[in-house]
XYZ file of C-alpha atoms in Angstrom:
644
model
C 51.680 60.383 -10.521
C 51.691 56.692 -11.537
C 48.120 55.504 -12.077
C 48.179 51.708 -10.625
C 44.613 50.469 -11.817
C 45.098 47.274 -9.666
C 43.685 44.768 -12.840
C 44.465 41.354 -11.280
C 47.055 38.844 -13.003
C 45.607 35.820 -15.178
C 43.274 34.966 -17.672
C 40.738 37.457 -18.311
C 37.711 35.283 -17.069
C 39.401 34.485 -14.317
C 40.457 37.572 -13.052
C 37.497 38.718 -11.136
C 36.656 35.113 -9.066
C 40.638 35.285 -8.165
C 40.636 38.345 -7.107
C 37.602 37.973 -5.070
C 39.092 34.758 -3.114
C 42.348 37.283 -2.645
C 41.281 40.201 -1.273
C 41.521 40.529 2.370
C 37.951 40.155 4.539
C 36.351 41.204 7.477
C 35.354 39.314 10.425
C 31.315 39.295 10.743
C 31.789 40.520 14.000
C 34.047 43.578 13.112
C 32.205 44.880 10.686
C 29.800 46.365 12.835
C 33.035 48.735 13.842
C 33.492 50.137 10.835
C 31.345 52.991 9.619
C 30.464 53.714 5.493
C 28.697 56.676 3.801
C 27.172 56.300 0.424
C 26.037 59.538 -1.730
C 23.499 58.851 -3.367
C 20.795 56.511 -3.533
C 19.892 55.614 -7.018
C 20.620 52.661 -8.555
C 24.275 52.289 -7.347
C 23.496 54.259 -4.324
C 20.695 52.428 -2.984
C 22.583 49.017 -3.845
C 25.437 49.645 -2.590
C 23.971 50.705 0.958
C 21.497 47.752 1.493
C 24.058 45.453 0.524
C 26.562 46.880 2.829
C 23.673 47.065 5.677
C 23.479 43.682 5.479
C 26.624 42.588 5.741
C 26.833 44.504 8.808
C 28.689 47.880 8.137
C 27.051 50.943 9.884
C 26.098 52.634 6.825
C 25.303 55.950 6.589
C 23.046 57.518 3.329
C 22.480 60.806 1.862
C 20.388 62.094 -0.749
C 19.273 65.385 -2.041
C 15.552 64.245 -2.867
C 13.026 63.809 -0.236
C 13.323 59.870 -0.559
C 15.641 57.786 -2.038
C 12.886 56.239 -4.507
C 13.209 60.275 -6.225
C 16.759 59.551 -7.474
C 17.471 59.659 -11.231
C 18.011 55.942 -11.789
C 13.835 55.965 -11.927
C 13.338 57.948 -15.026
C 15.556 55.134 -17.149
C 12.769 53.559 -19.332
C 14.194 50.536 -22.080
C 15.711 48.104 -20.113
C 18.900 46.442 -18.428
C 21.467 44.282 -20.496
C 21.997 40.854 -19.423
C 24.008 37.858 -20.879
C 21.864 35.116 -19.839
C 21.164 33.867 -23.549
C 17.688 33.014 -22.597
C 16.752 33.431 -26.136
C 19.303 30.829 -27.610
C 20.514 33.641 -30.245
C 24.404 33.050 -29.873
C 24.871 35.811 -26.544
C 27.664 35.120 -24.252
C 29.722 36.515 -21.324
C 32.093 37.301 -23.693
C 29.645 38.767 -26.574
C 28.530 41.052 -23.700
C 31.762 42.143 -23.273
C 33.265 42.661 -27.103
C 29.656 44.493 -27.574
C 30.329 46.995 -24.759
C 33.701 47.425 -25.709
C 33.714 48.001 -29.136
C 30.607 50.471 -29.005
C 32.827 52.102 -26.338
C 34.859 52.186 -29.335
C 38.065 50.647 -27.246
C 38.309 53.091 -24.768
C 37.428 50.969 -21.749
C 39.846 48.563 -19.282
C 38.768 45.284 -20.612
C 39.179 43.972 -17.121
C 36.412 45.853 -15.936
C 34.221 45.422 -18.357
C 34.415 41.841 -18.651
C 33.351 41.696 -14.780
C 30.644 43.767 -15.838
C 29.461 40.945 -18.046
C 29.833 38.631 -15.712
C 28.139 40.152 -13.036
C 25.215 40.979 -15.405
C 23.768 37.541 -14.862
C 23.944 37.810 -11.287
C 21.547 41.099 -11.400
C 18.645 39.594 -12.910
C 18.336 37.125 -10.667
C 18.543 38.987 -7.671
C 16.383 41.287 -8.774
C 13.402 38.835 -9.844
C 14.250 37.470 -6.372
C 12.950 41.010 -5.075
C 9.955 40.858 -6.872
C 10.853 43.439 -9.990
C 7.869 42.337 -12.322
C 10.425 42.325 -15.418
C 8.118 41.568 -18.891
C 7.610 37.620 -19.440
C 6.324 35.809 -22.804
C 3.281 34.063 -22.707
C 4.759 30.841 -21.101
C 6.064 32.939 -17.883
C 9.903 33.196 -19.162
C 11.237 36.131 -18.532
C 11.207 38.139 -22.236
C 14.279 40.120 -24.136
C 14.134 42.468 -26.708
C 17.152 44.172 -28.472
C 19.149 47.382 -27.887
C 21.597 49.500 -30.133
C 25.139 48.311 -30.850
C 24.419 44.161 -30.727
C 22.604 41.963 -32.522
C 21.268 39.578 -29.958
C 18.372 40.289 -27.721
C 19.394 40.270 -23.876
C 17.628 43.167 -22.725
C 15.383 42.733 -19.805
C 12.837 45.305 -19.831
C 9.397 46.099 -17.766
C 7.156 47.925 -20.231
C 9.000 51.533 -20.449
C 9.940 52.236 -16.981
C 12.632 49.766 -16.362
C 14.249 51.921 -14.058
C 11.579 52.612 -12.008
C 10.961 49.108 -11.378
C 14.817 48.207 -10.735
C 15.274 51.395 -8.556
C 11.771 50.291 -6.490
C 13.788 46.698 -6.189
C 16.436 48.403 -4.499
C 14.753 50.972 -2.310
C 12.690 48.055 -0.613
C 16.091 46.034 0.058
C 17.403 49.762 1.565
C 14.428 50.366 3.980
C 14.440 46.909 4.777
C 18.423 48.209 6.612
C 16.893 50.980 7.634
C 14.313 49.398 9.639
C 17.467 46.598 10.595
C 18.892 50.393 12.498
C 22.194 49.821 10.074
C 21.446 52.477 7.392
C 20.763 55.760 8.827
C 18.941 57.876 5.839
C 19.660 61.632 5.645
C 16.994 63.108 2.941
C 17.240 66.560 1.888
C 20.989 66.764 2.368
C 23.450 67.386 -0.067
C 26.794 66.750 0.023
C 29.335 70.211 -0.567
C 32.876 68.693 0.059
C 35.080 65.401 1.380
C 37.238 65.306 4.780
C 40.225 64.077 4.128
C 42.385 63.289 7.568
C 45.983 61.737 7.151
C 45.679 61.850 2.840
C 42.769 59.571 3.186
C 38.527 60.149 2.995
C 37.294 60.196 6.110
C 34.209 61.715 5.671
C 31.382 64.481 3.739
C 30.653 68.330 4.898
C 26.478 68.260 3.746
C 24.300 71.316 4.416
C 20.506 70.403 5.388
C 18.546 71.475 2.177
C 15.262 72.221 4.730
C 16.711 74.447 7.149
C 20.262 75.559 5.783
C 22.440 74.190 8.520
C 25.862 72.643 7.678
C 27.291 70.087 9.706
C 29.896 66.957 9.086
C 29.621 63.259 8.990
C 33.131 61.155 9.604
C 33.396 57.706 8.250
C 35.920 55.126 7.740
C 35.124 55.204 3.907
C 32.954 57.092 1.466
C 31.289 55.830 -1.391
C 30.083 58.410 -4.053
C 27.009 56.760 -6.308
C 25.948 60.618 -7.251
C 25.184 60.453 -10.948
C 26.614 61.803 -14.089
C 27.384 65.603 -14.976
C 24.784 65.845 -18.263
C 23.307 68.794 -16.722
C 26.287 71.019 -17.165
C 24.838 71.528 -21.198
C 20.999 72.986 -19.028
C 19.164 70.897 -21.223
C 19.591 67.522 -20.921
C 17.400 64.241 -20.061
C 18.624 64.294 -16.842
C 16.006 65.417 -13.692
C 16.810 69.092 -13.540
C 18.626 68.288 -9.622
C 21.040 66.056 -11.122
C 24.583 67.997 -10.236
C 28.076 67.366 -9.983
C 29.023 69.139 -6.998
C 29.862 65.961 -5.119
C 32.153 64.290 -7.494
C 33.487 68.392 -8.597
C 34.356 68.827 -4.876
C 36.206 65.623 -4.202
C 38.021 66.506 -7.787
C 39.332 69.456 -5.581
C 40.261 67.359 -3.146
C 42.379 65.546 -5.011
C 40.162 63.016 -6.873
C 41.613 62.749 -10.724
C 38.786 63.374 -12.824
C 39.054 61.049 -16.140
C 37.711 61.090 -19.646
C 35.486 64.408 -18.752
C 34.587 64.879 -22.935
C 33.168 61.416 -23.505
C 29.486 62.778 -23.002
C 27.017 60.832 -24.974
C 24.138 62.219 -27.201
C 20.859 60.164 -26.979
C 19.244 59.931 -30.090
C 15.875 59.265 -29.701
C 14.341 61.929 -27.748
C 11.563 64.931 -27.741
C 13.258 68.043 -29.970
C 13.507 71.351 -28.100
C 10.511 73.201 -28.353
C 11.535 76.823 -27.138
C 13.409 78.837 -24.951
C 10.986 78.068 -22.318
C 12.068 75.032 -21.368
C 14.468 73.437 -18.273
C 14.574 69.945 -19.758
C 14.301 67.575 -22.320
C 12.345 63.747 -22.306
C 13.780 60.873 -23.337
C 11.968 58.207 -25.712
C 13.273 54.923 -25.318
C 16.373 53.424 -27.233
C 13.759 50.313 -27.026
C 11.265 52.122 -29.867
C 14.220 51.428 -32.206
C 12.960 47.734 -32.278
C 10.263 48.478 -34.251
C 9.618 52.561 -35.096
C 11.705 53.384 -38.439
C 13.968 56.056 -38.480
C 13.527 58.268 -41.725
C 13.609 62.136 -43.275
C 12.529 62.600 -46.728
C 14.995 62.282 -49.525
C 15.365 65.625 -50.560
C 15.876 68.908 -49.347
C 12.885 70.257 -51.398
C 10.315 67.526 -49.853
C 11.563 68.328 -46.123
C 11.095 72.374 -47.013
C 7.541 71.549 -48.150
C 6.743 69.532 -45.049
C 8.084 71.819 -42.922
C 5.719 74.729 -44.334
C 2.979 72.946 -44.076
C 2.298 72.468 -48.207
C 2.308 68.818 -47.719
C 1.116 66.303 -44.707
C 3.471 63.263 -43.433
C 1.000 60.950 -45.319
C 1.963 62.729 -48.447
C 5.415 61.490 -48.389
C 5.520 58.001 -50.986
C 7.672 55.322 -49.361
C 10.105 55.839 -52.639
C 10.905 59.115 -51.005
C 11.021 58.417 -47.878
C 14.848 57.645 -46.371
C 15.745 55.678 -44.137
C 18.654 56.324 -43.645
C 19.937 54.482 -41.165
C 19.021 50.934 -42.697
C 20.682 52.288 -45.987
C 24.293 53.032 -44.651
C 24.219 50.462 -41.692
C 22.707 47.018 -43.275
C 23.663 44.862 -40.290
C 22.330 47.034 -37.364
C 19.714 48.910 -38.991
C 18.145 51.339 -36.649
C 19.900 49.574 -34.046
C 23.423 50.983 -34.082
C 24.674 52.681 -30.916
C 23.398 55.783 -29.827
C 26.658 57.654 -31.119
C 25.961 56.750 -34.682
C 22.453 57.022 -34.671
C 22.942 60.987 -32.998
C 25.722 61.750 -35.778
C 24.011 60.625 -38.905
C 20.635 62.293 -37.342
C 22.669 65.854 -37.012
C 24.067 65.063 -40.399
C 20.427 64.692 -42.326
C 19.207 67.571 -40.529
C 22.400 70.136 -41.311
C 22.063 68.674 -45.321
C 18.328 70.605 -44.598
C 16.335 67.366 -44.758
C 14.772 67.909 -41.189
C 11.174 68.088 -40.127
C 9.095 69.808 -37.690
C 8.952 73.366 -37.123
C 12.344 74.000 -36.153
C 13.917 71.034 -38.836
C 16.067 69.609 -36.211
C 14.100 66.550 -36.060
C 13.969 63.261 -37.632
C 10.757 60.892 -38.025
C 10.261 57.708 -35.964
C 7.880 55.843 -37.842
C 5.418 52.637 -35.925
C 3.349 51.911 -39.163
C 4.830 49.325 -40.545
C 4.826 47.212 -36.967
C 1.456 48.230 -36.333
C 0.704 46.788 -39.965
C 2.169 43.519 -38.822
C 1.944 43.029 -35.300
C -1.198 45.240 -34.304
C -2.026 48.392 -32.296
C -2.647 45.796 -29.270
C 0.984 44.464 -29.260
C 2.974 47.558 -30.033
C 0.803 49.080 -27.047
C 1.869 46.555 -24.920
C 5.222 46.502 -25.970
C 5.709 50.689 -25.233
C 2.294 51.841 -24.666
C 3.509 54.115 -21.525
C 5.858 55.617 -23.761
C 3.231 56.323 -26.586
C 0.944 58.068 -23.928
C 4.136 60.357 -22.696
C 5.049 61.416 -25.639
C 1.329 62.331 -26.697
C 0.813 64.119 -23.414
C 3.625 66.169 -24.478
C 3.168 67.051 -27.744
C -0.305 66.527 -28.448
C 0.083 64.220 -31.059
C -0.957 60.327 -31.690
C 2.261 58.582 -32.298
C -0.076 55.245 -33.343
C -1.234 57.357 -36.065
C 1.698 59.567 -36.765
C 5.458 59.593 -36.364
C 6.911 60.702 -33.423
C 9.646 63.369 -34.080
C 13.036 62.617 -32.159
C 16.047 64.410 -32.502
C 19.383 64.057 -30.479
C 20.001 65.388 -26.670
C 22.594 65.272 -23.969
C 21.474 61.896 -21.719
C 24.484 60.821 -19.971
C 27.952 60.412 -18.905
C 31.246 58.488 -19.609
C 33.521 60.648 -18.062
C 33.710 60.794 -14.500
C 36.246 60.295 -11.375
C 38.680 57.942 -12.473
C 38.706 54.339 -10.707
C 40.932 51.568 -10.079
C 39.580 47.637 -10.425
C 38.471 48.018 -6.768
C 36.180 51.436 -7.721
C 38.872 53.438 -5.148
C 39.581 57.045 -6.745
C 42.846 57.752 -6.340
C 42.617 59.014 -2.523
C 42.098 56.383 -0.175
C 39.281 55.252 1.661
C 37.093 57.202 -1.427
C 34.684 54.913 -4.046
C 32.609 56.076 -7.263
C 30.116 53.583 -8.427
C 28.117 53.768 -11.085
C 27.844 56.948 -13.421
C 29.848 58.913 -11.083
C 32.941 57.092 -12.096
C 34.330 56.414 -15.673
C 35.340 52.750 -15.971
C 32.907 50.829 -18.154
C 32.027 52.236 -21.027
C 34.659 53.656 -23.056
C 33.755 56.668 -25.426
C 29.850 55.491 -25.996
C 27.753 53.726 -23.133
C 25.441 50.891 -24.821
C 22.038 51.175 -24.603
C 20.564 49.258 -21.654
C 23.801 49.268 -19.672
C 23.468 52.064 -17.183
C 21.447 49.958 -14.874
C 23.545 46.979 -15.488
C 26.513 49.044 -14.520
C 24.765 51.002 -11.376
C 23.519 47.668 -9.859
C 26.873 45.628 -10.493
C 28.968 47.772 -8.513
C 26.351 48.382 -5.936
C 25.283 44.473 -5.123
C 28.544 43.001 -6.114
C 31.389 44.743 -6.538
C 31.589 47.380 -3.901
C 30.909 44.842 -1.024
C 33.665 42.626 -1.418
C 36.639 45.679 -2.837
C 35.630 47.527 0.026
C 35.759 45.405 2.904
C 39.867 44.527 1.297
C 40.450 48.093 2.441
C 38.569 48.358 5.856
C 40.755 44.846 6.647
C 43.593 46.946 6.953
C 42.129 50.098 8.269
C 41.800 50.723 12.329
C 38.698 50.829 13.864
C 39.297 54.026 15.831
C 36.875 56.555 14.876
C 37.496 60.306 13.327
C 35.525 62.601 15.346
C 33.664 65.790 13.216
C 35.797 68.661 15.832
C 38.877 66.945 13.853
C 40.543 70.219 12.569
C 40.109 68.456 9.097
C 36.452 68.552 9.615
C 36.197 72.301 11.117
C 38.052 73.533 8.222
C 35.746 71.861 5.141
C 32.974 73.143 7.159
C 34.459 76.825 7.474
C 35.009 76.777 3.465
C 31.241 75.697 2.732
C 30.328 78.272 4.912
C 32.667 81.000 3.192
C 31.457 79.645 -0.358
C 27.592 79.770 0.882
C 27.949 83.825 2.434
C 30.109 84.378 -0.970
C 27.130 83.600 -3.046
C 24.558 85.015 -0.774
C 26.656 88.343 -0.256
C 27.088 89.104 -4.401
C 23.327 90.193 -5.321
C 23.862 90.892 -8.750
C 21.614 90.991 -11.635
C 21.823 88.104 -13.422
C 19.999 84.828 -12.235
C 21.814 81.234 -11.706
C 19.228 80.024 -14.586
C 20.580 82.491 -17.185
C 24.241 81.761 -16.030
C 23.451 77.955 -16.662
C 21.269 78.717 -19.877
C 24.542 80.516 -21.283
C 27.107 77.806 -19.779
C 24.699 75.038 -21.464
C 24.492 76.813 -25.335
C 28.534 77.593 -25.263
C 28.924 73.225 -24.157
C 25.965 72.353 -26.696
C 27.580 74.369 -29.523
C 31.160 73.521 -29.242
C 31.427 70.448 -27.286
C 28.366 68.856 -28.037
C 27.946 65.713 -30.899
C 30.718 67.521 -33.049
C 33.680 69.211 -31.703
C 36.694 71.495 -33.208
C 39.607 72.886 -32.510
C 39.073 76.392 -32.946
C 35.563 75.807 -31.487
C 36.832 74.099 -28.569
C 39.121 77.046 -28.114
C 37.122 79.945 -28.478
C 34.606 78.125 -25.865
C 37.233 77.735 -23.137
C 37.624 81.532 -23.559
C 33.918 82.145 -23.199
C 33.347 79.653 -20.310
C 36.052 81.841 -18.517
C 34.218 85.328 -19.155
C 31.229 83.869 -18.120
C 32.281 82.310 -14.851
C 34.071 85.337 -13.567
C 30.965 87.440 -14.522
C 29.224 84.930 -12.573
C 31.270 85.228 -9.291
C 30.591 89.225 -9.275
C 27.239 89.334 -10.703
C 24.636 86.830 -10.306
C 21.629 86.844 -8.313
C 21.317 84.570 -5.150
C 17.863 86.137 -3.361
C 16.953 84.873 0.348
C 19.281 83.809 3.279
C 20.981 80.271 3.777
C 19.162 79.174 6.978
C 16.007 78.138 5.252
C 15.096 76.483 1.991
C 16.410 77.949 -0.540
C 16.668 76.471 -3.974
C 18.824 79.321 -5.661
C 21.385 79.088 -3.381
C 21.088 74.963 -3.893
C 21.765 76.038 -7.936
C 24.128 78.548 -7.209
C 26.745 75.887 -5.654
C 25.664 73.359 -8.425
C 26.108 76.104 -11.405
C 29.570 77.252 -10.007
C 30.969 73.373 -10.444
C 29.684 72.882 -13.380
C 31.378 76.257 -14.506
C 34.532 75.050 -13.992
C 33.968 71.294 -14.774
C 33.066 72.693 -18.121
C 36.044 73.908 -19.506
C 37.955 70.777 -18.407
C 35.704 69.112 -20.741
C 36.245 71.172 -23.271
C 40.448 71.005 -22.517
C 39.854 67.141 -22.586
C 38.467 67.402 -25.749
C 40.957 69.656 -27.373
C 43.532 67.301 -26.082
C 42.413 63.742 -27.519
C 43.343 64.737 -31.425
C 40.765 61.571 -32.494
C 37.333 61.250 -32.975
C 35.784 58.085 -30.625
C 32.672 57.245 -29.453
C 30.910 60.516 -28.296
C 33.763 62.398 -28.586
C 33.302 63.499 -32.168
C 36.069 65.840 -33.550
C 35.228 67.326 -36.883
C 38.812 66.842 -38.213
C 39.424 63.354 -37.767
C 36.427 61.546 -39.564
C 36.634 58.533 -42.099
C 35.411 59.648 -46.027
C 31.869 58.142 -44.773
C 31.640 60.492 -41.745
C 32.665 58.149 -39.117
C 34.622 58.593 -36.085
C 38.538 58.101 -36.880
C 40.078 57.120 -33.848
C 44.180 57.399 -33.257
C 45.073 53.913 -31.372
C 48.639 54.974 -31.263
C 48.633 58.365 -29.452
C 45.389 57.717 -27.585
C 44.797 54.916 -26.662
C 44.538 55.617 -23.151
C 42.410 57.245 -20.042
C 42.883 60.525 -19.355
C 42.584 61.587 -15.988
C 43.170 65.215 -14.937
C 44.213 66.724 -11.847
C 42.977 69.389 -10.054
C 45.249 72.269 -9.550
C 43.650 75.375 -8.138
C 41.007 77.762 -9.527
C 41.987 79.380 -13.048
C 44.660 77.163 -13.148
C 45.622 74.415 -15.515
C 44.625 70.720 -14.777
C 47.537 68.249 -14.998
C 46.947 65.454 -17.632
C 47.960 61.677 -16.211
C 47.762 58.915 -18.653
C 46.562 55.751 -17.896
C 47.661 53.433 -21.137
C 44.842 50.750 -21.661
C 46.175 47.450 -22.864
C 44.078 44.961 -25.472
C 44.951 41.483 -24.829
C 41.436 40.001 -25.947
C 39.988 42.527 -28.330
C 41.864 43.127 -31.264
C 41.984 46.743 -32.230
C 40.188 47.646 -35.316
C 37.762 49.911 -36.761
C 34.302 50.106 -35.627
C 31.618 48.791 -38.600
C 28.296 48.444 -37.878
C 27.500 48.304 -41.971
């Protein structure tokens, strides 16, 4: 299979206006002939399907959550990346774009990333158009403070719930089509596999999360905007209903899945506490700005701490570490969120840890407080001050907080061409679904940037080039095409419901997420990586005769809604883990424990790896197939990541 990404000829800032004016277009008046469904209605999701309401597609929308405002995209706190240079401070289209690809340590198209940076400016205005109430200075210009991996400040922010704000943006310009009658909204339905009719997508088989029934939706394109896979480690930042199971089941379909190892570790969030829990909570990358990140200097200090001998207070500056200002003079506490979650492991595994369980580090406000005030840093993050002291009962304006690293999100996902068209026609993945902006390591700050890029404009011009030159004649759902998806739902549904074993879908996922956290997580091996692909295997096929699934499918039933969730992510996980035993580097997240520099960092292997790998599905048990796409620097010069 010959991967044709589609990148169009000619300068690389040119490439994305050109290929705009040549792509083919659709009359105003046809496009009301042609129908769309979008999965998902987060950031890309919701984007994507108000902007293609109001061009005048039909669009139809599905989500899982009871409204589309529920979707992930609202828990993202710290901001959205920009390269508006409002501050003055040397930012650029193009600093936008060497920042994102070099903390993707060069394992991103630059085409596509460049028309991310592009695109970036677009966002903020449309999104101050729509009334997001994004932080201002004093003189009503819209503010910027700085995230990991650059040293300019073109983050937009609003407080620490970014997201939420953004994501509210979007819902309003969604209802607004759905009042219009050209988004129909299907809450409560999930999405269990694609129709394909003729090799192309043609439509989703969903089953109605309230009452259980299954029943098919035919399109003349699909658009999936369903999220990363972060929940296949259990714990994770991610809302516990974040799944897979729509990109997994177009992967069967056909869909190449690509880059499924580059997983990346955030490092700033609230350590695991005990078994008890189902998820873990973020802190912002934004606290980096002004909390310190530090463990004491020796082994015996962090021992003493951690027994309770001594208090934090205790602790003389001279003793403290900071450790990431030390080895990384440039950045500081603001290197990207792969460096900061390697050197945080590292501290903690040399025994200098805190907290109860030492896998912690300290994030330390005093100094800003001393210089800015208690009023300004609450301002600044005071939302995220209250969280966290909700949560652990402790005062982070008079304490440090205690952060440690934890799975947040996803590079991987199904591979894309320029247009965002997976490999089967008539099929799109915007957003985190899809793989093709941010290398090895995602940038702090450039989730939403991506998610609203591809939803407001990218998708709405790439996808009306292939509608041009599709018919307007209508698949209907008794299609054989569509009978048959529906018939395997059902037989994967009674399968479940029919095994009653012992052994819950929680404890299946608990034991899926330690094998992925321990051997695939923010270091990886060989013979780790191996023995885990064994383990994944005994533990799936124990799954499929033994776990529990109570109650019946026509009702709701949120085991059986985990049960087809857990299964993908079963079998997603050991192609992660044979993605990661194939790329023989260490990049970005992907952090292999025998290919490291003499200071610990990642040593990546341009010549044998420097492309995408996207793997194809070829039956259960079996072996995926490995297709290579090679990614060419024209602009970028290859070279060792520094952030000293």
């Amino acid at each position: 299979m010959i991967l044709d990404s589609k990148i169009p000829e000619g300068a690389l800032a040119e490439k994305w206006d050109k290929h705009k004016f040549n792509v083919k277009l659709v009359n105003p008046a046809n496009k009301r002939k042609y129908d769309i469904i979008v999965v998902g209605t987060g950031l890309a999701g919701a984007s994507a399907a108000a902007t293609l309401g109001e061009l005048g597609y039909n669009v139809k929308a599905f989500c899982f959550q009871d409204s589309p405002r529920r979707a992930h995209s609202i828990a993202a706190q710290g901001g959205i990346n920009a390269a508006k240079n409002y501050q003055n401070d040397g930012d650029s289209i193009f600093r936008l774009f060497y920042d994102t690809i070099k903390g993707g340590d060069y394992r991103a198209r630059e085409a596509n990333v460049y028309r991310l940076a592009q695109v970036s400016v677009n966002i903020i205005d449309q999104c101050v158009a729509q009334g997001v109430p994004f932080a201002r200075e004093y003189g009503g210009l819209l503010a910027n403070r700085s995230f990991g991996g650059a040293q300019v400040s073109r983050t937009f922010y609003a407080r620490g719930q970014t997201g939420q704000q953004l994501l509210l943006g979007a819902y309003s310009a969604l209802n607004r089509q759905i009042a219009y009658g050209k988004v129909k909204m299907y809450p409560r339905t999930e999405m269990l596999d694609l129709v394909m009719v003729d090799g192309k997508a043609r439509g989703i088989v969903v089953r109605n999360l309230i009452t259980g029934k299954i029943e098919s939706h035919s399109a003349h394109a699909v658009v999936l905007a369903t999220g990363g896979y972060g929940n296949v480690f259990f714990l994770s930042t991610n809302a516990m209903g974040s799944n897979a199971t729509a990109a997994w089941r177009a992967h069967k379909k056909g869909a190449l899945f690509a880059n499924p190892c580059f997983t990346q570790i955030h490092p700033t969030c609230i350590p695991v506490s005990g078994d008890y829990q189902s998820k873990l909570t973020l802190m912002s990358e934004s606290l980096r700005n002004d909390g310190r990140v530090w463990v004491p200097k020796t082994v015996e200090l962090a021992q003493r701490l951690r027994k309770g001998e001594i208090k934090i207070n205790d602790i003389k500056e001279e003793d403290r570490d900071y450790y990431l200002e030390r080895k990384y003079p440039a950045f500081g506490n603001l290197v990207p969120r792969d460096v900061a979650s390697r050197n945080a492991k590292l501290v903690c595994d040399e025994g200098r840890g805190v907290g109860a369980s030492g896998l912690a580090v300290f994030l330390d406000f005093a100094d800003a407080i001393k210089r800015e005030g208690q009023p300004a840093i609450a301002a600044k993050y005071g939302n995220l001050f209250e969280m966290y002291a909700k949560i652990t009962d402790e005062n982070p304006y008079e304490s440090p907080m205690r952060i440690y690293p934890a799975v947040h999100y996803t590079m991987g996902g199904l591979w894309v061409d320029y247009n965002l068209m997976t490999n089967i026609p008539g099929l799109y993945a915007t957003g985190e679904c899809n793989f093709s902006d941010h290398g090895a390591n995602r940038l702090g700050a450039s989730a939403l940037m991506q998610g609203l890029a591809d939803g407001y404009f990218v998708i709405p011009y790439t996808i009306g080039d292939y509608l041009a030159q599709t018919p307007y004649a209508k698949v209907s759902t008794e299609h054989p095409a569509f009978k048959e998806a529906e018939q395997n739902v059902k037989a994967i549904t009674d399968r479940l419901l029919s095994i009653k074993g012992n052994r819950t879908v929680d404890d299946f996922h608990k034991a899926l997420g330690q094998i992925m956290w321990d051997y695939c997580g923010m270091a990886r091996n060989a013979e780790g990586l191996q023995f885990a692909k064994q383990e994944i295997r005994k533990l799936r096929d124990e799954f499929w005769q033994n776990v529990k699934v109570t109650g019946v499918n026509e009702e709701l039933n949120q085991t059986l809604e985990k049960a087809h969730r857990v299964a993908d992510f079963l079998e997603l996980g050991e192609l992660m883990v044979d993605d990661a035993l194939n790329r023989n580097e260490s990049c970005g997240g992907h952090f292999r424990e025998e290919y490291q520099t003499p200071e610990n960092e990642a040593l990546r292997d341009d010549e044998n790896y420097a492309y995408v790998a996207a793997w194809e599905y070829t039956g259960p048990g079996n072996q995926a197939i490995l297709h290579k796409e090679d990614l060419k620097f024209e602009n970028v010069k290859l070279t060792q990541r520094s952030y000293k």
